[in-house]
Coordinates of C-alpha atoms and ligand atoms in Angstrom, one line a residue:
M1 CA -26.9 140.1 -37.5
R2 CA -24.5 141.5 -39.4
I3 CA -24.5 145.1 -40.0
F4 CA -21.1 146.6 -42.1
F5 CA -20.5 149.8 -41.3
F6 CA -21.0 151.8 -44.5
I7 CA -18.6 155.2 -44.1
L8 CA -17.9 157.9 -47.0
T9 CA -14.9 159.4 -47.4
T10 CA -13.0 161.5 -49.9
S11 CA -11.2 159.4 -52.4
I12 CA -7.5 160.0 -53.3
A13 CA -7.0 158.8 -57.0
F14 CA -3.4 156.9 -56.9
A15 CA -4.8 153.6 -58.1
Q16 CA -4.0 153.1 -62.2
P17 CA -4.0 149.8 -64.6
H18 CA -0.4 148.8 -64.7
P19 CA 1.5 150.9 -67.1
S20 CA 2.0 147.5 -69.6
Y21 CA -2.3 147.0 -69.8
W22 CA -3.5 146.9 -73.0
Q23 CA -7.3 146.3 -74.8
Q24 CA -8.9 145.8 -78.4
H25 CA -10.8 148.2 -80.3
V26 CA -14.0 147.6 -81.9
D27 CA -16.2 149.1 -83.5
Y28 CA -19.7 147.5 -85.1
T29 CA -22.1 149.4 -87.6
M30 CA -25.0 146.9 -88.1
D31 CA -28.1 146.9 -90.5
V32 CA -30.2 144.3 -89.4
K33 CA -33.8 143.3 -91.1
L34 CA -35.9 140.7 -88.6
D35 CA -39.3 139.3 -89.9
V36 CA -41.8 139.5 -86.5
K37 CA -43.6 136.3 -88.4
N38 CA -41.3 133.6 -88.4
F39 CA -38.2 134.9 -86.4
R40 CA -35.7 134.8 -88.7
Y41 CA -33.6 138.1 -89.4
S42 CA -30.6 139.2 -91.5
G43 CA -28.0 142.0 -91.7
T44 CA -24.8 143.1 -92.4
Q45 CA -21.8 144.0 -90.1
E46 CA -19.1 145.8 -90.7
L47 CA -16.4 145.6 -87.8
V48 CA -13.6 148.3 -87.6
Y49 CA -11.1 146.3 -86.0
T50 CA -7.9 147.4 -84.4
N51 CA -4.7 145.7 -82.7
K52 CA -4.0 147.7 -79.7
S53 CA -2.4 144.2 -78.5
P54 CA 1.7 143.7 -79.3
D55 CA 1.2 141.0 -81.5
T56 CA 0.9 140.6 -84.9
L57 CA -2.7 138.4 -85.3
N58 CA -3.6 136.0 -88.5
R59 CA -7.0 135.1 -87.5
V60 CA -9.6 136.4 -85.7
F61 CA -13.0 134.5 -84.0
Y62 CA -16.5 135.3 -83.7
H63 CA -19.3 133.9 -81.3
L64 CA -22.5 132.7 -82.4
Y65 CA -24.4 131.8 -79.9
F66 CA -27.5 130.9 -80.9
N67 CA -25.7 128.1 -82.5
A68 CA -26.4 126.7 -79.2
F69 CA -30.3 126.4 -78.9
Q70 CA -30.3 123.1 -81.1
P71 CA -30.7 119.7 -80.0
G72 CA -27.1 117.6 -80.1
S73 CA -25.3 121.5 -79.2
E74 CA -23.1 121.5 -76.3
M75 CA -25.0 123.2 -74.5
D76 CA -27.4 121.1 -74.5
V77 CA -25.5 117.6 -73.7
R78 CA -24.1 119.4 -71.1
S79 CA -27.6 119.8 -69.7
I80 CA -28.6 116.6 -69.7
S81 CA -25.2 116.0 -68.3
L82 CA -24.8 117.8 -65.2
S83 CA -26.3 116.0 -61.6
D84 CA -27.8 119.3 -61.2
P85 CA -28.8 120.6 -64.4
D86 CA -30.5 124.1 -64.4
Q87 CA -34.1 123.5 -64.8
R88 CA -34.7 126.3 -67.7
V89 CA -32.5 124.5 -69.5
G90 CA -32.7 121.5 -68.3
S91 CA -33.9 118.6 -71.9
R92 CA -35.2 121.2 -73.5
I93 CA -33.1 122.0 -76.1
G94 CA -33.5 118.5 -77.3
S95 CA -37.2 118.7 -77.9
L96 CA -36.7 122.1 -80.4
N97 CA -37.6 121.1 -84.0
E98 CA -36.5 123.2 -87.5
K99 CA -39.1 125.7 -86.7
E100 CA -37.6 126.4 -83.4
I101 CA -34.1 126.4 -83.2
G102 CA -31.6 129.3 -82.9
Y103 CA -29.3 129.3 -85.4
L104 CA -27.1 132.1 -86.7
H105 CA -25.1 131.6 -89.9
V106 CA -22.3 134.2 -91.2
I107 CA -23.3 133.8 -94.9
S108 CA -19.9 136.3 -96.8
L109 CA -16.9 137.8 -95.0
A110 CA -14.5 140.2 -96.7
Q111 CA -11.3 141.8 -94.6
D112 CA -10.7 145.4 -96.3
G113 CA -12.6 144.3 -99.6
E114 CA -11.3 141.1 -99.9
S115 CA -13.6 137.8 -99.2
I116 CA -11.7 135.3 -96.9
A117 CA -13.1 131.8 -95.6
F118 CA -13.9 130.8 -92.6
T119 CA -15.4 128.1 -90.4
E120 CA -18.1 127.7 -88.2
E121 CA -17.9 125.6 -85.7
E122 CA -20.9 125.4 -83.4
T123 CA -21.0 128.3 -81.5
L124 CA -17.6 130.3 -83.1
L125 CA -16.7 131.3 -86.5
V126 CA -13.1 130.5 -86.8
V127 CA -11.7 132.9 -89.6
P128 CA -8.4 133.3 -90.6
L129 CA -7.2 136.3 -92.1
A130 CA -6.4 137.2 -95.4
K131 CA -3.6 139.6 -94.3
P132 CA -2.2 139.7 -91.2
L133 CA -3.3 142.5 -88.9
A134 CA -0.1 144.2 -87.3
P135 CA 0.0 145.5 -83.9
N136 CA -1.5 149.2 -83.8
A137 CA -3.4 148.6 -87.2
S138 CA -6.8 148.7 -88.4
T139 CA -8.9 146.1 -90.7
T140 CA -12.3 146.3 -91.8
L141 CA -14.4 143.0 -91.5
S142 CA -17.4 143.0 -93.7
M143 CA -20.3 140.6 -93.1
A144 CA -23.9 138.7 -94.0
F145 CA -25.6 136.9 -91.7
E146 CA -28.8 135.4 -91.2
G147 CA -30.0 134.1 -87.7
Q148 CA -33.0 132.2 -86.7
V149 CA -34.4 133.1 -82.8
P150 CA -34.9 130.6 -80.7
K151 CA -37.9 129.4 -78.7
Q152 CA -36.8 131.4 -75.7
I153 CA -35.1 128.8 -73.4
R154 CA -32.1 131.0 -71.5
R155 CA -31.6 134.5 -71.5
S156 CA -32.5 135.2 -75.2
G157 CA -35.3 134.0 -77.3
R158 CA -39.1 134.1 -78.9
N159 CA -42.4 134.2 -76.7
S160 CA -41.2 134.2 -73.6
K161 CA -43.4 132.0 -70.8
E162 CA -44.7 135.8 -70.0
G163 CA -45.4 136.1 -73.6
V164 CA -42.7 138.5 -74.3
A165 CA -42.2 138.7 -78.2
L166 CA -38.5 138.8 -78.5
S167 CA -35.5 138.9 -76.2
M168 CA -33.0 139.9 -78.1
T169 CA -29.5 139.0 -76.7
Q170 CA -26.2 137.3 -77.7
W171 CA -28.2 137.7 -81.1
Y172 CA -25.0 138.7 -83.9
P173 CA -21.9 137.9 -84.7
K174 CA -19.8 139.1 -81.4
L175 CA -16.3 139.1 -81.4
A176 CA -14.0 137.6 -79.4
E177 CA -11.5 138.9 -77.2
Y178 CA -7.9 139.1 -77.6
D179 CA -6.4 140.2 -74.0
P180 CA -3.0 139.8 -72.8
E181 CA -4.0 135.8 -72.0
G182 CA -4.6 136.1 -75.9
W183 CA -7.9 134.9 -77.2
H184 CA -10.9 133.5 -75.5
T185 CA -12.7 131.3 -78.0
N186 CA -15.1 130.3 -75.7
P187 CA -17.7 127.9 -76.8
Y188 CA -21.8 129.2 -75.3
I189 CA -22.5 126.3 -73.2
G190 CA -24.2 128.1 -70.0
R191 CA -21.6 131.7 -69.3
E192 CA -21.0 133.5 -72.0
F193 CA -19.4 137.2 -71.0
H194 CA -16.2 138.7 -72.9
G195 CA -16.1 141.1 -75.1
V196 CA -14.5 143.8 -76.9
W197 CA -14.9 147.0 -75.8
G198 CA -16.0 149.9 -78.8
N199 CA -18.6 151.2 -80.0
F200 CA -22.2 150.4 -81.5
D201 CA -24.1 151.9 -84.4
V202 CA -27.2 149.7 -84.9
K203 CA -30.2 149.6 -87.3
L204 CA -33.5 147.5 -86.1
T205 CA -35.9 147.4 -88.8
L206 CA -39.0 145.6 -87.6
H207 CA -42.9 145.9 -87.9
K208 CA -43.8 149.0 -87.1
K209 CA -46.4 147.5 -84.0
Y210 CA -43.0 147.1 -82.5
L211 CA -42.2 148.5 -79.5
V212 CA -37.8 148.4 -79.0
G213 CA -35.9 148.7 -75.9
G214 CA -32.2 148.5 -74.8
T215 CA -28.3 149.3 -75.3
G216 CA -27.9 152.6 -76.9
Y217 CA -29.7 156.1 -77.4
L218 CA -32.2 156.0 -79.7
Q219 CA -30.9 158.5 -82.7
N220 CA -34.6 159.2 -84.9
P221 CA -37.4 159.1 -82.0
E222 CA -39.1 161.4 -84.0
E223 CA -39.4 159.2 -86.4
V224 CA -40.3 156.1 -84.1
G225 CA -42.4 157.5 -81.4
H226 CA -43.8 155.0 -79.1
G227 CA -43.0 157.1 -75.6
Y228 CA -39.4 158.3 -77.0
A229 CA -40.8 161.3 -78.1
E230 CA -43.4 162.3 -80.2
K231 CA -43.6 161.1 -83.7
T232 CA -43.4 164.1 -85.9
K233 CA -42.0 162.3 -88.9
K234 CA -43.9 159.8 -90.9
T235 CA -42.8 156.6 -91.9
K236 CA -44.0 154.2 -94.6
G237 CA -45.0 151.1 -94.8
K238 CA -45.4 148.3 -92.6
N239 CA -42.3 148.2 -91.2
L240 CA -40.0 150.9 -89.0
T241 CA -36.0 151.2 -88.6
W242 CA -35.2 152.1 -85.5
H243 CA -31.7 153.2 -84.7
F244 CA -29.1 152.8 -81.7
V245 CA -25.9 154.6 -81.3
A246 CA -24.2 153.2 -78.2
P247 CA -20.7 154.5 -76.9
N248 CA -17.7 152.5 -75.2
V249 CA -20.0 149.3 -74.6
H250 CA -18.8 145.7 -75.0
D251 CA -21.8 144.2 -75.9
F252 CA -25.6 145.3 -77.4
A253 CA -29.1 144.0 -76.4
W254 CA -32.4 144.7 -77.0
A255 CA -35.8 143.0 -76.7
A256 CA -39.4 144.0 -78.5
D257 CA -42.9 143.2 -78.5
P258 CA -46.5 145.2 -79.5
D259 CA -47.5 145.2 -76.4
Y260 CA -45.1 146.9 -74.3
I261 CA -45.8 149.9 -72.1
H262 CA -42.7 152.0 -71.3
D263 CA -42.1 154.6 -69.1
I264 CA -39.3 157.2 -68.9
H265 CA -38.3 157.6 -65.3
K266 CA -35.3 160.0 -64.6
G267 CA -33.0 158.8 -62.3
P268 CA -29.6 160.7 -61.0
N269 CA -27.6 163.2 -62.8
G270 CA -30.2 162.9 -65.3
V271 CA -29.9 159.6 -66.4
A272 CA -33.5 158.3 -68.1
L273 CA -34.5 155.3 -66.9
H274 CA -36.8 153.5 -69.0
F275 CA -39.4 150.8 -68.5
F276 CA -40.9 148.1 -70.7
Y277 CA -42.8 146.0 -69.3
K278 CA -46.2 144.0 -70.9
N279 CA -49.8 145.9 -70.8
N280 CA -50.8 142.7 -68.0
P281 CA -53.4 144.2 -65.3
E282 CA -51.3 142.1 -62.6
I283 CA -48.2 143.6 -63.2
I284 CA -48.3 147.4 -63.9
E285 CA -48.9 148.8 -60.4
N286 CA -45.6 146.7 -59.0
W287 CA -43.7 147.8 -62.4
K288 CA -44.5 151.8 -61.9
R289 CA -43.2 151.2 -58.5
L290 CA -40.2 150.4 -59.1
Q291 CA -39.7 153.6 -61.0
P292 CA -38.6 156.1 -58.4
D293 CA -36.7 152.8 -56.1
T294 CA -34.6 152.2 -59.4
A295 CA -33.8 156.0 -59.5
K296 CA -32.8 156.0 -55.5
L297 CA -30.5 152.2 -56.4
M298 CA -28.7 154.3 -58.8
A299 CA -28.0 157.1 -57.1
F300 CA -26.4 154.8 -53.8
F301 CA -24.9 152.7 -56.6
N302 CA -23.4 156.2 -57.4
R303 CA -22.1 157.0 -54.4
A304 CA -21.0 153.9 -52.9
V305 CA -18.7 153.5 -56.2
G306 CA -18.7 155.4 -58.7
A307 CA -21.1 157.7 -61.3
Y308 CA -22.8 155.1 -63.2
P309 CA -21.5 156.5 -66.7
Y310 CA -24.5 156.3 -69.2
K311 CA -27.3 158.7 -70.2
Q312 CA -29.7 156.1 -70.3
Y313 CA -30.8 152.9 -68.5
T314 CA -33.8 149.9 -69.4
V315 CA -35.4 147.7 -67.4
L316 CA -37.0 145.5 -69.8
Q317 CA -39.3 142.5 -69.0
G318 CA -38.1 139.5 -71.3
G319 CA -35.6 136.7 -70.8
D320 CA -35.7 134.3 -68.6
G321 CA -34.9 135.3 -64.8
G322 CA -32.5 138.3 -64.8
M323 CA -29.7 139.1 -67.2
E324 CA -27.3 142.2 -67.1
Y325 CA -26.5 143.8 -70.5
A326 CA -25.2 146.9 -71.5
M327 CA -27.2 150.0 -70.4
C328 CA -30.3 147.6 -69.6
T329 CA -31.2 144.7 -68.2
L330 CA -33.7 141.5 -68.9
I331 CA -36.1 140.3 -66.4
T332 CA -38.6 138.7 -65.5
G333 CA -41.5 141.1 -64.7
E334 CA -44.6 138.5 -63.0
R335 CA -42.9 138.8 -59.8
S336 CA -44.0 140.1 -56.2
Y337 CA -42.6 143.4 -55.2
P338 CA -39.8 142.3 -53.7
S339 CA -38.7 139.6 -56.0
L340 CA -39.0 142.5 -59.0
Y341 CA -37.0 145.0 -56.7
G342 CA -34.5 142.5 -56.0
V343 CA -33.5 141.3 -59.2
T344 CA -33.6 144.7 -60.4
S345 CA -31.5 145.7 -57.8
H346 CA -28.9 142.8 -58.9
E347 CA -28.9 143.6 -62.5
L348 CA -28.7 147.0 -62.2
A349 CA -25.2 146.6 -59.5
H350 CA -23.7 144.0 -62.7
S351 CA -23.5 147.6 -64.7
W352 CA -20.8 148.9 -62.5
F353 CA -19.8 144.8 -61.4
Q354 CA -19.6 143.4 -65.5
H355 CA -21.0 146.9 -67.9
V356 CA -18.2 149.1 -66.8
L357 CA -15.6 147.1 -64.4
A358 CA -15.8 144.0 -67.1
F359 CA -14.5 141.5 -65.7
N360 CA -14.5 138.4 -67.9
E361 CA -17.1 136.1 -67.0
S362 CA -15.4 132.6 -67.3
K363 CA -12.4 132.9 -65.2
Y364 CA -13.8 135.4 -62.7
A365 CA -17.5 134.5 -62.5
W366 CA -16.5 135.1 -58.8
M367 CA -16.0 138.4 -59.3
D368 CA -18.9 139.6 -61.6
E369 CA -21.5 137.8 -59.2
G370 CA -20.1 138.1 -56.0
F371 CA -19.6 142.0 -56.3
T372 CA -22.5 142.2 -57.2
S373 CA -24.3 140.4 -54.6
F374 CA -21.8 142.5 -52.2
I375 CA -23.0 145.5 -53.5
D376 CA -26.2 144.5 -53.6
A377 CA -26.5 143.5 -49.9
L378 CA -25.1 146.7 -49.3
G379 CA -27.6 148.4 -50.7
E380 CA -30.6 146.1 -49.1
Q381 CA -28.9 146.8 -45.7
V382 CA -28.4 151.0 -46.4
L383 CA -31.3 151.8 -48.4
N384 CA -34.0 149.3 -46.2
K385 CA -32.3 148.5 -43.0
D386 CA -32.4 145.0 -43.8
Y387 CA -29.2 144.2 -41.5
S388 CA -29.5 140.7 -42.1
A389 CA -29.0 141.3 -46.0
F390 CA -25.8 140.3 -46.2
D391 CA -26.6 136.0 -43.7
G392 CA -27.2 134.6 -46.7
S393 CA -23.9 134.4 -48.7
Y394 CA -22.7 133.3 -45.2
R395 CA -24.9 130.5 -44.8
S396 CA -24.6 129.8 -48.6
Y397 CA -21.1 129.5 -48.3
R398 CA -21.4 127.5 -45.3
G399 CA -23.6 125.4 -46.7
L400 CA -21.5 124.6 -50.1
V401 CA -17.9 123.4 -48.1
K402 CA -20.5 121.1 -45.8
S403 CA -21.8 119.9 -48.9
G404 CA -18.7 118.6 -50.1
L405 CA -19.1 120.1 -53.7
E406 CA -16.7 123.1 -53.1
E407 CA -14.4 124.1 -56.0
P408 CA -12.1 126.9 -56.5
L409 CA -13.7 129.8 -57.6
T410 CA -11.1 130.1 -60.6
T411 CA -12.4 127.1 -61.9
H412 CA -13.9 128.2 -65.2
A413 CA -17.7 129.3 -64.9
D414 CA -18.5 126.7 -67.0
R415 CA -16.1 123.7 -66.1
F416 CA -17.6 123.9 -62.4
D417 CA -18.6 120.1 -61.8
T418 CA -22.2 121.2 -60.4
N419 CA -24.2 124.3 -60.7
R420 CA -24.6 124.6 -57.2
A421 CA -20.3 124.8 -57.2
Y422 CA -20.6 127.7 -59.6
G423 CA -23.5 129.4 -58.2
A424 CA -22.8 128.9 -54.2
G425 CA -19.3 129.9 -55.0
S426 CA -19.2 132.5 -57.5
Y427 CA -22.6 134.4 -55.4
S428 CA -22.2 133.8 -51.9
K429 CA -18.3 132.9 -51.9
G430 CA -17.6 136.1 -54.0
S431 CA -20.0 138.2 -52.1
V432 CA -18.0 136.6 -49.0
F433 CA -14.5 137.6 -50.7
L434 CA -15.7 141.4 -50.1
S435 CA -17.6 141.3 -47.0
Q436 CA -15.1 139.5 -45.5
L437 CA -12.1 141.4 -46.6
G438 CA -14.1 144.6 -44.9
Y439 CA -13.3 143.1 -41.6
V440 CA -9.3 142.3 -42.9
L441 CA -9.2 146.0 -44.0
G442 CA -12.0 147.5 -42.1
P443 CA -15.4 148.5 -44.1
E444 CA -13.8 151.9 -44.8
M445 CA -10.6 150.5 -46.1
L446 CA -12.2 148.2 -48.4
M447 CA -14.8 151.2 -49.9
E448 CA -12.2 153.3 -50.8
S449 CA -10.4 150.3 -52.7
L450 CA -13.9 149.7 -54.6
R451 CA -14.1 153.1 -55.6
Q452 CA -10.3 153.5 -56.8
F453 CA -10.8 150.0 -58.4
Y454 CA -13.9 151.4 -60.3
E455 CA -11.7 154.9 -60.6
A456 CA -8.9 153.2 -62.4
F457 CA -10.7 150.1 -64.5
A458 CA -13.8 151.3 -65.7
F459 CA -14.1 150.4 -69.8
K460 CA -11.1 147.4 -69.1
H461 CA -11.0 143.6 -68.3
P462 CA -9.9 143.6 -64.7
N463 CA -8.7 141.1 -63.1
A464 CA -8.6 139.6 -59.5
N465 CA -4.6 140.3 -58.5
D466 CA -5.5 144.0 -60.7
F467 CA -8.3 144.8 -57.1
K468 CA -6.1 143.0 -54.8
R469 CA -3.0 145.6 -56.1
I470 CA -5.2 148.6 -55.4
A471 CA -6.8 147.1 -51.8
E472 CA -2.7 146.6 -50.7
K473 CA -1.9 150.3 -51.7
V474 CA -5.0 151.4 -50.4
S475 CA -4.8 149.7 -47.1
G476 CA -1.5 149.2 -46.6
V477 CA -2.0 145.6 -46.4
Q478 CA -0.9 142.7 -47.9
L479 CA -3.6 140.5 -49.2
E480 CA -2.0 137.8 -51.5
W481 CA -2.6 135.0 -48.5
Y482 CA -6.3 136.5 -48.8
L483 CA -6.9 136.4 -52.6
N484 CA -4.7 132.7 -52.6
D485 CA -6.2 131.0 -50.4
W486 CA -9.8 132.3 -50.7
A487 CA -10.2 132.3 -54.7
R488 CA -7.5 129.6 -55.8
T489 CA -8.4 126.5 -53.2
T490 CA -10.7 125.6 -50.9
K491 CA -9.2 126.1 -47.9
T492 CA -11.8 127.1 -44.7
I493 CA -11.4 129.1 -42.0
D494 CA -12.0 127.8 -38.5
Y495 CA -10.4 129.1 -35.0
A496 CA -11.0 128.6 -32.3
I497 CA -10.9 129.5 -28.3
K498 CA -8.5 126.6 -26.9
S499 CA -7.9 127.1 -23.2
V500 CA -9.0 130.0 -20.6
T501 CA -7.3 129.9 -17.4
P502 CA -6.7 132.3 -14.7
K503 CA -3.2 133.6 -14.2
D504 CA -1.6 136.1 -11.9
G505 CA -5.3 137.8 -10.8
K506 CA -5.2 138.0 -15.1
T507 CA -6.9 135.7 -17.1
E508 CA -4.7 133.7 -20.1
V509 CA -6.4 132.7 -23.3
V510 CA -5.0 130.4 -26.5
L511 CA -5.9 130.3 -29.3
E512 CA -5.7 127.3 -31.9
R513 CA -6.0 127.9 -35.8
I514 CA -7.5 124.5 -36.8
G515 CA -8.3 125.7 -41.0
A516 CA -5.8 125.7 -43.0
M517 CA -6.5 129.6 -44.0
G518 CA -5.0 132.2 -41.8
M519 CA -6.9 135.6 -40.8
P520 CA -6.7 138.4 -38.3
I521 CA -8.2 137.6 -35.3
D522 CA -11.3 139.9 -33.2
F523 CA -11.1 139.0 -30.2
G524 CA -14.0 139.9 -28.5
V525 CA -14.3 140.5 -24.3
L526 CA -17.5 140.9 -22.4
Y527 CA -16.9 142.5 -18.9
K528 CA -19.8 141.4 -16.3
N529 CA -19.8 145.1 -15.7
G530 CA -20.9 145.2 -19.1
R531 CA -17.8 146.9 -20.9
Q532 CA -16.8 146.1 -23.9
T533 CA -13.4 145.5 -26.1
V534 CA -11.2 144.0 -28.8
H535 CA -8.4 142.4 -28.5
Y536 CA -6.9 143.1 -31.9
I537 CA -4.6 140.2 -33.0
P538 CA -3.0 140.7 -36.7
L539 CA -2.2 138.1 -39.2
Q540 CA 2.1 138.3 -39.7
M541 CA 1.9 138.1 -43.8
M542 CA -0.5 141.6 -43.6
F543 CA 2.7 143.1 -42.7
G544 CA 0.1 146.1 -41.6
E545 CA -3.0 147.0 -39.8
K546 CA -7.0 147.9 -40.1
P547 CA -7.3 150.9 -38.3
I548 CA -9.5 150.3 -35.6
P549 CA -11.5 152.3 -32.3
E550 CA -9.2 153.8 -29.8
A551 CA -10.5 151.7 -27.3
W552 CA -9.5 148.5 -29.3
K553 CA -6.0 146.7 -28.0
T554 CA -3.7 145.2 -30.0
E555 CA -1.5 142.7 -30.2
K556 CA 1.4 140.8 -31.4
D557 CA 0.8 139.6 -34.7
W558 CA 0.6 135.7 -35.6
A559 CA 2.6 133.9 -37.6
W560 CA 0.0 131.5 -40.0
A561 CA 2.2 128.4 -39.6
R562 CA 1.7 128.8 -35.8
P563 CA -1.2 126.6 -34.6
T564 CA -1.4 128.4 -31.2
Y565 CA -1.4 132.1 -29.7
T566 CA -1.2 133.3 -26.5
F567 CA -2.2 136.5 -24.9
M568 CA -3.9 137.9 -21.7
I569 CA -7.1 139.9 -20.9
D570 CA -5.6 142.4 -18.0
A571 CA -8.8 141.7 -16.1
P572 CA -9.4 138.5 -13.3
L573 CA -11.5 136.0 -15.2
H574 CA -14.0 136.4 -13.1
E575 CA -14.6 139.7 -13.6
L576 CA -15.3 138.3 -17.7
E577 CA -18.7 137.0 -18.9
Q578 CA -18.5 136.2 -22.5
L579 CA -15.2 136.0 -24.9
R580 CA -16.0 136.0 -28.4
I581 CA -14.0 135.6 -32.0
D582 CA -15.0 137.9 -34.3
P583 CA -18.0 139.5 -32.6
S584 CA -19.0 141.1 -36.0
G585 CA -19.9 137.7 -37.6
F586 CA -18.1 139.2 -41.1
M587 CA -15.6 136.0 -40.6
A588 CA -16.6 133.3 -42.5
D589 CA -15.6 130.9 -40.1
I590 CA -16.8 127.3 -40.7
D591 CA -17.1 125.6 -36.9
L592 CA -18.9 128.4 -34.4
T593 CA -19.4 126.1 -32.0
N594 CA -16.0 127.1 -30.6
N595 CA -15.6 130.7 -31.0
V596 CA -17.3 131.6 -28.0
F597 CA -16.9 130.9 -24.2
E598 CA -19.0 131.9 -21.5
T599 CA -18.2 132.0 -17.8
A600 CA -21.7 131.7 -16.3
E601 CA -22.7 129.0 -14.3
G602 CA -22.1 125.5 -15.8
N603 CA -20.7 127.0 -19.1
N604 CA -17.3 127.8 -18.6
T605 CA -15.4 125.5 -21.2
P606 CA -15.0 125.9 -24.3
K607 CA -17.4 124.0 -26.8
E608 CA -15.9 121.5 -29.0
Ligands
ZN701 ZN1 -25.6 138.0 -61.6

């Protein structure tokens, strides 16, 4: 049982992005028609791209994600060559026929009216600009495109297992991001998030019996009806056009089905929570129950991290598990209630950790999934009094270490040798990064760091160092050692009680650092009379200390390179009942058997 003491303090904002920080800007206007019979669509896209970088750009890139769903694609080949493929993909892409594959092709492209040539390289479009784009200049890129929605395999697609007609994610030509590290031209192999911040104006035309939900605010509810508003405007023909506007997002996703039920529930701060789920008697009760719980979760994340900045959030049945998008999520809906609640909590938490703090998911999957998993677990603990909410991440991380498959968290998300190393690394070790940092800094400093990080980097692309710098400013503790060893290496933590010896009426304790990674030590002492105290041993390279309760005793620093450390307990050994390294359980020591010394009869030597 691990209890994370969740304390709210008043924020003093002094954290800011580095003064040299910049990011690109894009405005999308799209008009798309979808034929629901053959799952093909075509559209136009006008994109105004503003170059905020100090560099002149000679070319740009677009993602064409749907081209991944074709036999022999990189996604297909990668899936079948992994030793532990994602079961949702497996070898399914290889068996798609011409009518079931996905594709997304650009038909024409012009820059400020001047036609330009381009090359399609599977899931990327390479576009040499007709005129170079200078710093602080804007250019308009106009294109026509056509696509086919693949049979549902991963995230997006048609006719999901649960019968959702259209899960439309990663569906449009999406401009690749250029940032201070350069272009991020990641082919779509497995993981996909990194995009340019901007505004979307999207018109979707499809058969009028379909209900549409997703990113953005609907501009014509009285024309659409379908639960958004009373339909007061007449429309002609068999189609209906849905007009959405989404300000300040880096992606646009939607889903549609003729049998959706659409409910709107009022969330915190006037946020409208939309729910779209199939008219399936077996799931309706769960999806009704989910609505007030989603509002509670949003209120908790608001309090813990910072206010959700949009006026709408939409939970859609669709996709193949759960995946976060801007202002919405697609989740599968035929689940037990705890599972439905759990996936909604996780995906909603991503609104903070991906859709406001937009990590480059390829490079910082462990921040995207890890920070989300952490705040999700904290919600479990605070809202549902589940005091084992953090246990799973520690168990999973230790299992990964034992498996020998662990790779550094900084591994590119698509380049992990196994899905297990990616999954247990990003979700579990990434979550432990924060919960264990709560042990290093104290929970108040950790939560304050998260809040200031959110304030400073909302609607930006923060990286690991941005968070580290803010946590250092908030806590006064140096953290390069922590970020470095935990995220960039597979070094592990193992501390042991080496010896406990009576000395001049007192007790001498010798601790040993066995693992390569250093940590500060909370050393718990339980006296036979029931008294408890903690000896706090800061790690020297922290050059600072966490705030500790008055009853604790701060010992001298332990310099990392020294393998052993000796200190005294001001009481004879016979008065002591139990000694323990890290009584909180938040330090991810990989061998707990050598952390305890008990003076009970027959058990008075440190365990090997
Ligand atoms: Zn996630």
